mmCIF file of C-alpha atoms in Angstrom:
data_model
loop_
_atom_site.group_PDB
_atom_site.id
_atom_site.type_symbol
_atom_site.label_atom_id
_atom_site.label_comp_id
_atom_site.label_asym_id
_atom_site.label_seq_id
_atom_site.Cartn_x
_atom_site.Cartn_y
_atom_site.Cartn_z
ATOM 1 C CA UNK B 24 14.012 17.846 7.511
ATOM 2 C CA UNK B 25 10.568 17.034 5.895
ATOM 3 C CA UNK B 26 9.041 15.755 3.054
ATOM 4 C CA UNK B 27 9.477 17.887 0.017
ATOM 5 C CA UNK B 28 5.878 17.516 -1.160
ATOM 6 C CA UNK B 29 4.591 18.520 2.030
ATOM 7 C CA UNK B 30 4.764 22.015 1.952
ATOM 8 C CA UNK B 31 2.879 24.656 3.682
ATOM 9 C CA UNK B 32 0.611 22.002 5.069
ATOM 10 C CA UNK B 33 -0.735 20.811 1.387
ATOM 11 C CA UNK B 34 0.044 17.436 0.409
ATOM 12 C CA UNK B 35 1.412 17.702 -2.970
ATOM 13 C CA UNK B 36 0.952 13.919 -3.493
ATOM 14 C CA UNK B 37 -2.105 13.797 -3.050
ATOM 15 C CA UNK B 38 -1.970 15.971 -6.879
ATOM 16 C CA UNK B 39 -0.710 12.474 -8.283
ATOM 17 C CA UNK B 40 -2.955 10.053 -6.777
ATOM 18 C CA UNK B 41 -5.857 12.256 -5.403
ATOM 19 C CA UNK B 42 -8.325 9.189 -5.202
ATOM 20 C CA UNK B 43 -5.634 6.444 -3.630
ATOM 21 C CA UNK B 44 -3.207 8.458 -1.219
ATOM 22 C CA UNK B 45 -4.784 9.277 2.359
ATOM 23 C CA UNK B 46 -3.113 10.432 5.401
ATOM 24 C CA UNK B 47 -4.226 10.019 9.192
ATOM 25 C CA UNK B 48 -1.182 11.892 10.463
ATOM 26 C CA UNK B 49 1.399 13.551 8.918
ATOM 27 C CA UNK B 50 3.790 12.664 11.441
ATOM 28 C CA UNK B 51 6.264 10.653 8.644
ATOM 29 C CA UNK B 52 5.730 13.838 6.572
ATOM 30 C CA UNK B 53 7.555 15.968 9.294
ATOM 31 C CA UNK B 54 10.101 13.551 9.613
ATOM 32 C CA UNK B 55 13.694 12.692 8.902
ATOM 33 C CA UNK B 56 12.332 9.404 7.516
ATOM 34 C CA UNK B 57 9.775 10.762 5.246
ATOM 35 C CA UNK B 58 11.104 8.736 2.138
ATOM 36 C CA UNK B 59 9.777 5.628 4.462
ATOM 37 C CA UNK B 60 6.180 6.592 3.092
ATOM 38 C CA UNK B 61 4.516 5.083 0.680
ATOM 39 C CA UNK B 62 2.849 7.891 -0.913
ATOM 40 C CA UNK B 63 6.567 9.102 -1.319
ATOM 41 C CA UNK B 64 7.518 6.018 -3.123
ATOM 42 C CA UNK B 65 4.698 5.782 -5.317
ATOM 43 C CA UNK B 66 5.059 9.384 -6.193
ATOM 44 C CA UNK B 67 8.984 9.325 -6.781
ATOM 45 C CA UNK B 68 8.958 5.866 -8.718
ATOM 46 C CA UNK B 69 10.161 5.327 -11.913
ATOM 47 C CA UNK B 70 7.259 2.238 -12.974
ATOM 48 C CA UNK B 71 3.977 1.506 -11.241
ATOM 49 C CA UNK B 72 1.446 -1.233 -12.044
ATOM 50 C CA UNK B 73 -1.430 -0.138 -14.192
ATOM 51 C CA UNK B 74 -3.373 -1.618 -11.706
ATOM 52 C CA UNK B 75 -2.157 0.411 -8.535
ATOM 53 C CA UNK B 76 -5.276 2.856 -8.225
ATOM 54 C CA UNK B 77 -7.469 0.168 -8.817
ATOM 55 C CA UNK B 78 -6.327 -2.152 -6.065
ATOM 56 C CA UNK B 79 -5.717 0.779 -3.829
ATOM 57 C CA UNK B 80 -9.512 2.286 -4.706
ATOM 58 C CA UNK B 81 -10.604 -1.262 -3.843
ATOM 59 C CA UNK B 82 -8.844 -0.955 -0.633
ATOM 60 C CA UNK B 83 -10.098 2.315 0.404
ATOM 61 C CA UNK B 84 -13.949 2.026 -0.739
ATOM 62 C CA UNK B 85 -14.198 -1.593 0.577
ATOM 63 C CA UNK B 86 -11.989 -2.109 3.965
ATOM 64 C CA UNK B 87 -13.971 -0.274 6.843
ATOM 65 C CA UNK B 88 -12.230 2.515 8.606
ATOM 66 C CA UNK B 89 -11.195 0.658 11.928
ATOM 67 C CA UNK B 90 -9.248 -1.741 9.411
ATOM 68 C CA UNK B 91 -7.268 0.756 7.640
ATOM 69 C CA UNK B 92 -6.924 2.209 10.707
ATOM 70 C CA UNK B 93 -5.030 -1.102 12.192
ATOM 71 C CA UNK B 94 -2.961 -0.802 8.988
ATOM 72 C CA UNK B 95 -1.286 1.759 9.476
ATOM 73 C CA UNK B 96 0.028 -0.040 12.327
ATOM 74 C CA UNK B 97 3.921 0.007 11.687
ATOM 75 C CA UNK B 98 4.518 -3.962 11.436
ATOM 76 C CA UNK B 99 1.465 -3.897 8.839
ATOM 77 C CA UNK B 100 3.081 -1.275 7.400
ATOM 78 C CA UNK B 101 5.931 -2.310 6.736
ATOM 79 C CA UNK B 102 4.891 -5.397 5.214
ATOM 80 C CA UNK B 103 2.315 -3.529 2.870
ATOM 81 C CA UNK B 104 5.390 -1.349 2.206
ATOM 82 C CA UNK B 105 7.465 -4.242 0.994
ATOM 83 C CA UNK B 106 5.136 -6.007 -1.153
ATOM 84 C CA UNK B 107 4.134 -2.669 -2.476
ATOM 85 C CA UNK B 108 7.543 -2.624 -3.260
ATOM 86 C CA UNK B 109 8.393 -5.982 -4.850
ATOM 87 C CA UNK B 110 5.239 -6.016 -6.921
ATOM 88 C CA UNK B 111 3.531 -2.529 -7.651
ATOM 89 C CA UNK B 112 6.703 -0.547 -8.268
ATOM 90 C CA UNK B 113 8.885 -3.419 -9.803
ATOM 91 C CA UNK B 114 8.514 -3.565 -13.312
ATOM 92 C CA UNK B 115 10.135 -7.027 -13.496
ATOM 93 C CA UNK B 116 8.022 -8.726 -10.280
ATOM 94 C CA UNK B 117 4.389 -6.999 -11.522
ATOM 95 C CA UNK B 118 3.222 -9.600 -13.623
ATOM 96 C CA UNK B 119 3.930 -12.264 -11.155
ATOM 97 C CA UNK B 120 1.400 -10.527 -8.355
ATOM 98 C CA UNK B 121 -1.536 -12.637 -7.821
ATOM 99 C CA UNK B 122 -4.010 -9.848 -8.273
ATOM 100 C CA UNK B 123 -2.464 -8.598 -11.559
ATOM 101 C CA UNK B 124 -2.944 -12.251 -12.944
ATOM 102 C CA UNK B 125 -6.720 -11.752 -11.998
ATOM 103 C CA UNK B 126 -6.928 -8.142 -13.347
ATOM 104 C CA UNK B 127 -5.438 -9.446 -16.552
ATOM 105 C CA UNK B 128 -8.183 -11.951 -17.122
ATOM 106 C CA UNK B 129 -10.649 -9.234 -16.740
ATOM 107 C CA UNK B 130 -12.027 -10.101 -13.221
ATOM 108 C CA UNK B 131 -11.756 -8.233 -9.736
ATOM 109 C CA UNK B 132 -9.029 -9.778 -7.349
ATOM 110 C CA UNK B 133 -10.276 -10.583 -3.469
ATOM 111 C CA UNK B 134 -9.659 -7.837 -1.197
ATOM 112 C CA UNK B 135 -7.969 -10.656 1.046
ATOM 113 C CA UNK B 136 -5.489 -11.751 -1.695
ATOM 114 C CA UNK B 137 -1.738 -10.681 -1.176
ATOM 115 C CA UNK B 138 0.208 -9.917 -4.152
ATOM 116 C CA UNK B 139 1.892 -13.480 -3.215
ATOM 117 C CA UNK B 140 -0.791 -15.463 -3.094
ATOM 118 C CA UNK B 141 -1.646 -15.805 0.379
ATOM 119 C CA UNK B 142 -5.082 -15.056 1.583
ATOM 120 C CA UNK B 143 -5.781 -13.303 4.968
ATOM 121 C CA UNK B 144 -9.201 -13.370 6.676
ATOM 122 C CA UNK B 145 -10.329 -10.255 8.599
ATOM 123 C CA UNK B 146 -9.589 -11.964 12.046
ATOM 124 C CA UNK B 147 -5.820 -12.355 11.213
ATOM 125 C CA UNK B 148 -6.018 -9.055 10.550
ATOM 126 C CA UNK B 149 -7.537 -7.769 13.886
ATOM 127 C CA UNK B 150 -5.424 -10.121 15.477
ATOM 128 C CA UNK B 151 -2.421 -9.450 13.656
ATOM 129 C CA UNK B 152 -1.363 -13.058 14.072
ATOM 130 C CA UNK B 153 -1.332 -14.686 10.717
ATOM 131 C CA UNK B 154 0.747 -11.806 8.498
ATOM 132 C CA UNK B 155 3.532 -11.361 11.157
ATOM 133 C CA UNK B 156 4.135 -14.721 11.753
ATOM 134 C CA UNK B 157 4.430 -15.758 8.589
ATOM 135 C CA UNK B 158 6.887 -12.537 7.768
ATOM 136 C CA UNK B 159 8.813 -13.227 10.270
ATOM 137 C CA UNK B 160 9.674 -16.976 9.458
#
């Protein structure tokens, strides 16, 4: 089974969030475990920050392509994929994200802020080091 918005190799996602959602492969698309992708999620839930495009179109015009590249790494992924979940899609835990806070005050958020409050630095990143240890404790 695949994705129901992927059909006849369109991405019918991308019709919600044209300027945010990107694919490299569609390899989850194809698969059994399609509701595993973000784009799904985003598209199928029921709340979403007001500020999802905006951090996400910070994201993609800001982050160089061999970064978001590294991202899509499964273990990042998965950890973007539960934060996205416990702060942009939770209407309860959205005000408590670190960048909403800054968006609410009318200012830009760091690209290296987490929605909990921890900031990353481009070599923990390449590295991978600092955001899976600290998951995993």
């Amino acid at each position: 089974m695949s994705c129901p918005l992927y059909q006849d190799f369109t991405r019918n996602c991308l019709k919600k969030f044209p300027e945010f959602i990107e694919f490299s492969t569609f390899a989850l698309c194809e698969s059994d475990e399609y509701t595993k992708c973000l784009s799904y999620l985003i598209y199928n839930s029921k709340f979403i920050c007001k500020y999802l495009i905006s951090c996400g179109n910070a994201y993609k015009k800001n982050i160089p392509k061999i970064i978001t590249n590294m991202l899509s790494d499964m273990e990042l992924g998965e950890i973007f994929y539960m934060l996205s979940v416990q702060y942009c899609l939770s209407q309860e835990n959205h005000i408590t994200c670190a960048k909403y806070k800054i968006y609410e005050q009318g200012e830009k958020p760091p690209l290296n802020l987490f929605p909990d409050g921890k900031k990353i630095h481009i070599t923990d990143l390449l590295l991978k080091r600092k955001i899976i240890e600290e998951e995993t404790k």
